PDB file of C-alpha atoms in Angstrom:
ATOM      1  CA  UNK A 191       2.637  47.329  -7.606  1.00  0.00           C
ATOM      2  CA  UNK A 192       3.883  45.129  -4.767  1.00  0.00           C
ATOM      3  CA  UNK A 193       0.442  43.513  -4.425  1.00  0.00           C
ATOM      4  CA  UNK A 194       0.292  42.568  -8.096  1.00  0.00           C
ATOM      5  CA  UNK A 195       3.501  40.571  -8.161  1.00  0.00           C
ATOM      6  CA  UNK A 196       3.146  36.817  -8.331  1.00  0.00           C
ATOM      7  CA  UNK A 197       4.486  34.917  -5.408  1.00  0.00           C
ATOM      8  CA  UNK A 198       6.626  32.006  -6.597  1.00  0.00           C
ATOM      9  CA  UNK A 199       6.945  28.718  -4.834  1.00  0.00           C
ATOM     10  CA  UNK A 200       8.909  25.566  -5.469  1.00  0.00           C
ATOM     11  CA  UNK A 201       7.461  22.291  -6.685  1.00  0.00           C
ATOM     12  CA  UNK A 202       5.832  20.298  -3.928  1.00  0.00           C
ATOM     13  CA  UNK A 203       5.398  23.354  -1.740  1.00  0.00           C
ATOM     14  CA  UNK A 204       2.738  23.409   0.925  1.00  0.00           C
ATOM     15  CA  UNK A 205      -0.725  24.578  -0.020  1.00  0.00           C
ATOM     16  CA  UNK A 206      -1.780  28.106   0.877  1.00  0.00           C
ATOM     17  CA  UNK A 207      -5.311  26.950   1.676  1.00  0.00           C
ATOM     18  CA  UNK A 208      -6.385  26.648   5.291  1.00  0.00           C
ATOM     19  CA  UNK A 209      -8.539  23.992   6.945  1.00  0.00           C
ATOM     20  CA  UNK A 210     -10.792  26.564   8.585  1.00  0.00           C
ATOM     21  CA  UNK A 211     -14.523  26.243   7.978  1.00  0.00           C
ATOM     22  CA  UNK A 212     -14.190  22.872   6.298  1.00  0.00           C
ATOM     23  CA  UNK A 213     -15.992  19.728   7.300  1.00  0.00           C
ATOM     24  CA  UNK A 214     -14.164  16.420   6.972  1.00  0.00           C
ATOM     25  CA  UNK A 215     -15.853  13.472   5.326  1.00  0.00           C
ATOM     26  CA  UNK A 216     -17.260  10.851   7.712  1.00  0.00           C
ATOM     27  CA  UNK A 217     -14.634   8.284   8.615  1.00  0.00           C
ATOM     28  CA  UNK A 218     -14.114   4.979  10.339  1.00  0.00           C
ATOM     29  CA  UNK A 219     -10.870   3.572  11.657  1.00  0.00           C
ATOM     30  CA  UNK A 220      -9.426   0.110  11.223  1.00  0.00           C
ATOM     31  CA  UNK A 221      -7.126  -1.140  13.999  1.00  0.00           C
ATOM     32  CA  UNK A 222      -4.346  -3.488  12.956  1.00  0.00           C
ATOM     33  CA  UNK A 223      -1.615  -5.480  14.726  1.00  0.00           C
ATOM     34  CA  UNK A 224       1.617  -6.381  12.921  1.00  0.00           C
ATOM     35  CA  UNK A 225       3.605  -9.600  13.640  1.00  0.00           C
ATOM     36  CA  UNK A 226       6.031  -7.568  15.795  1.00  0.00           C
ATOM     37  CA  UNK A 227       3.204  -6.656  18.212  1.00  0.00           C
ATOM     38  CA  UNK A 228       2.887  -3.063  16.984  1.00  0.00           C
ATOM     39  CA  UNK A 229      -0.730  -1.754  16.920  1.00  0.00           C
ATOM     40  CA  UNK A 230      -1.723   0.950  14.464  1.00  0.00           C
ATOM     41  CA  UNK A 231      -4.892   2.497  13.079  1.00  0.00           C
ATOM     42  CA  UNK A 232      -5.744   3.522   9.528  1.00  0.00           C
ATOM     43  CA  UNK A 233      -8.602   5.921   8.680  1.00  0.00           C
ATOM     44  CA  UNK A 234     -11.075   4.884   5.966  1.00  0.00           C
ATOM     45  CA  UNK A 235     -14.151   6.468   4.466  1.00  0.00           C
ATOM     46  CA  UNK A 236     -17.340   5.600   6.362  1.00  0.00           C
ATOM     47  CA  UNK A 237     -18.764   3.654   3.436  1.00  0.00           C
ATOM     48  CA  UNK A 238     -15.523   1.794   2.593  1.00  0.00           C
ATOM     49  CA  UNK A 239     -14.983  -1.889   3.299  1.00  0.00           C
ATOM     50  CA  UNK A 240     -12.102  -2.285   5.756  1.00  0.00           C
ATOM     51  CA  UNK A 241      -9.439  -4.703   4.400  1.00  0.00           C
ATOM     52  CA  UNK A 242      -8.362  -7.640   6.575  1.00  0.00           C
ATOM     53  CA  UNK A 243      -4.635  -6.954   6.027  1.00  0.00           C
ATOM     54  CA  UNK A 244      -2.685  -3.671   5.906  1.00  0.00           C
ATOM     55  CA  UNK A 245       1.043  -2.968   5.631  1.00  0.00           C
ATOM     56  CA  UNK A 246       2.707  -1.708   8.831  1.00  0.00           C
ATOM     57  CA  UNK A 247       4.568   1.548   8.177  1.00  0.00           C
ATOM     58  CA  UNK A 248       7.215   0.809  10.813  1.00  0.00           C
ATOM     59  CA  UNK A 249       8.138  -2.742   9.865  1.00  0.00           C
ATOM     60  CA  UNK A 250       6.760  -3.247   6.340  1.00  0.00           C
ATOM     61  CA  UNK A 251       5.036  -6.503   7.338  1.00  0.00           C
ATOM     62  CA  UNK A 252       1.349  -7.139   6.838  1.00  0.00           C
ATOM     63  CA  UNK A 253      -0.737  -6.391   9.915  1.00  0.00           C
ATOM     64  CA  UNK A 254      -4.031  -8.164  10.602  1.00  0.00           C
ATOM     65  CA  UNK A 255      -7.274  -6.431  11.435  1.00  0.00           C
ATOM     66  CA  UNK A 256      -7.880  -6.665  15.190  1.00  0.00           C
ATOM     67  CA  UNK A 257     -11.177  -8.492  15.878  1.00  0.00           C
ATOM     68  CA  UNK A 258     -11.461  -9.220  12.150  1.00  0.00           C
ATOM     69  CA  UNK A 259     -12.228 -12.468  10.397  1.00  0.00           C
ATOM     70  CA  UNK A 260      -9.431 -14.772   9.288  1.00  0.00           C
ATOM     71  CA  UNK A 261      -8.320 -14.012   5.724  1.00  0.00           C
ATOM     72  CA  UNK A 262      -9.357 -16.698   3.252  1.00  0.00           C
ATOM     73  CA  UNK A 263      -6.617 -18.990   2.051  1.00  0.00           C
ATOM     74  CA  UNK A 264      -5.965 -18.533  -1.631  1.00  0.00           C
ATOM     75  CA  UNK A 265      -6.888 -21.496  -3.769  1.00  0.00           C
ATOM     76  CA  UNK A 266      -3.896 -22.784  -5.662  1.00  0.00           C
ATOM     77  CA  UNK A 267      -3.868 -25.220  -8.512  1.00  0.00           C
ATOM     78  CA  UNK A 268      -1.585 -28.221  -8.180  1.00  0.00           C
ATOM     79  CA  UNK A 269       1.562 -27.929 -10.256  1.00  0.00           C
ATOM     80  CA  UNK A 270       1.357 -29.556 -13.679  1.00  0.00           C
ATOM     81  CA  UNK A 271       4.145 -32.058 -14.147  1.00  0.00           C
ATOM     82  CA  UNK A 272       5.619 -33.326 -17.416  1.00  0.00           C
ATOM     83  CA  UNK A 273       3.677 -36.540 -16.903  1.00  0.00           C
ATOM     84  CA  UNK A 274       0.372 -34.632 -16.609  1.00  0.00           C
ATOM     85  CA  UNK A 275       1.063 -32.715 -19.814  1.00  0.00           C
ATOM     86  CA  UNK A 276       2.040 -35.945 -21.597  1.00  0.00           C
ATOM     87  CA  UNK A 277      -1.217 -37.610 -20.524  1.00  0.00           C
ATOM     88  CA  UNK A 278      -3.132 -34.659 -21.988  1.00  0.00           C
ATOM     89  CA  UNK A 279      -1.690 -35.485 -25.433  1.00  0.00           C
ATOM     90  CA  UNK A 280      -1.531 -39.311 -25.369  1.00  0.00           C
ATOM     91  CA  UNK A 281      -3.215 -42.244 -23.658  1.00  0.00           C
ATOM     92  CA  UNK A 282      -1.344 -44.780 -21.524  1.00  0.00           C
ATOM     93  CA  UNK A 283      -1.829 -47.435 -24.236  1.00  0.00           C
ATOM     94  CA  UNK A 284      -0.188 -45.125 -26.819  1.00  0.00           C
ATOM     95  CA  UNK A 285       2.719 -44.507 -24.472  1.00  0.00           C
ATOM     96  CA  UNK A 286       3.269 -48.218 -23.887  1.00  0.00           C
ATOM     97  CA  UNK A 287       3.310 -48.741 -27.657  1.00  0.00           C
ATOM     98  CA  UNK A 288       5.905 -45.982 -28.181  1.00  0.00           C
ATOM     99  CA  UNK A 289       8.005 -47.390 -25.351  1.00  0.00           C
ATOM    100  CA  UNK A 290       7.981 -50.861 -26.897  1.00  0.00           C
ATOM    101  CA  UNK A 291       9.084 -49.424 -30.279  1.00  0.00           C
ATOM    102  CA  UNK A 292      11.941 -47.456 -28.717  1.00  0.00           C
ATOM    103  CA  UNK A 293      13.129 -50.473 -26.713  1.00  0.00           C
ATOM    104  CA  UNK A 294      13.214 -52.531 -29.942  1.00  0.00           C
ATOM    105  CA  UNK A 295      15.330 -49.867 -31.637  1.00  0.00           C
ATOM    106  CA  UNK A 296      17.767 -49.760 -28.699  1.00  0.00           C
ATOM    107  CA  UNK A 297      18.052 -53.534 -28.516  1.00  0.00           C
ATOM    108  CA  UNK A 298      18.678 -53.652 -32.273  1.00  0.00           C
ATOM    109  CA  UNK A 299      21.583 -51.188 -31.896  1.00  0.00           C
ATOM    110  CA  UNK A 300      23.043 -53.164 -29.052  1.00  0.00           C
ATOM    111  CA  UNK A 301      23.060 -56.459 -30.971  1.00  0.00           C
ATOM    112  CA  UNK A 302      24.731 -54.825 -34.023  1.00  0.00           C
ATOM    113  CA  UNK A 303      27.531 -53.255 -31.980  1.00  0.00           C
ATOM    114  CA  UNK A 304      28.314 -56.474 -30.053  1.00  0.00           C
TER     115      UNK A 304
END
């Protein structure tokens, strides 16, 4: 009866399987250096592409691959200003016309109040 009882374990408990007679998948290691000078290695599958940057577990900063290529700079679009968005809707000639109309209205108000 003692052999038939179920053995309970808590959530997240260690596995009861052993590593004996198992063959690990082929691996390659990537060596990284963080900005603080700390070197560390990360194992990857043999057929995986090794990333150029990896987060250091000690410092949380991004470490660079030792003897790796420089990471490509990300292409960023220039910020769109209000002027750029306005030029998408109207031409410069239209804007000059609107400006002239508004200046007339303002000058008309000024002459009436004086």
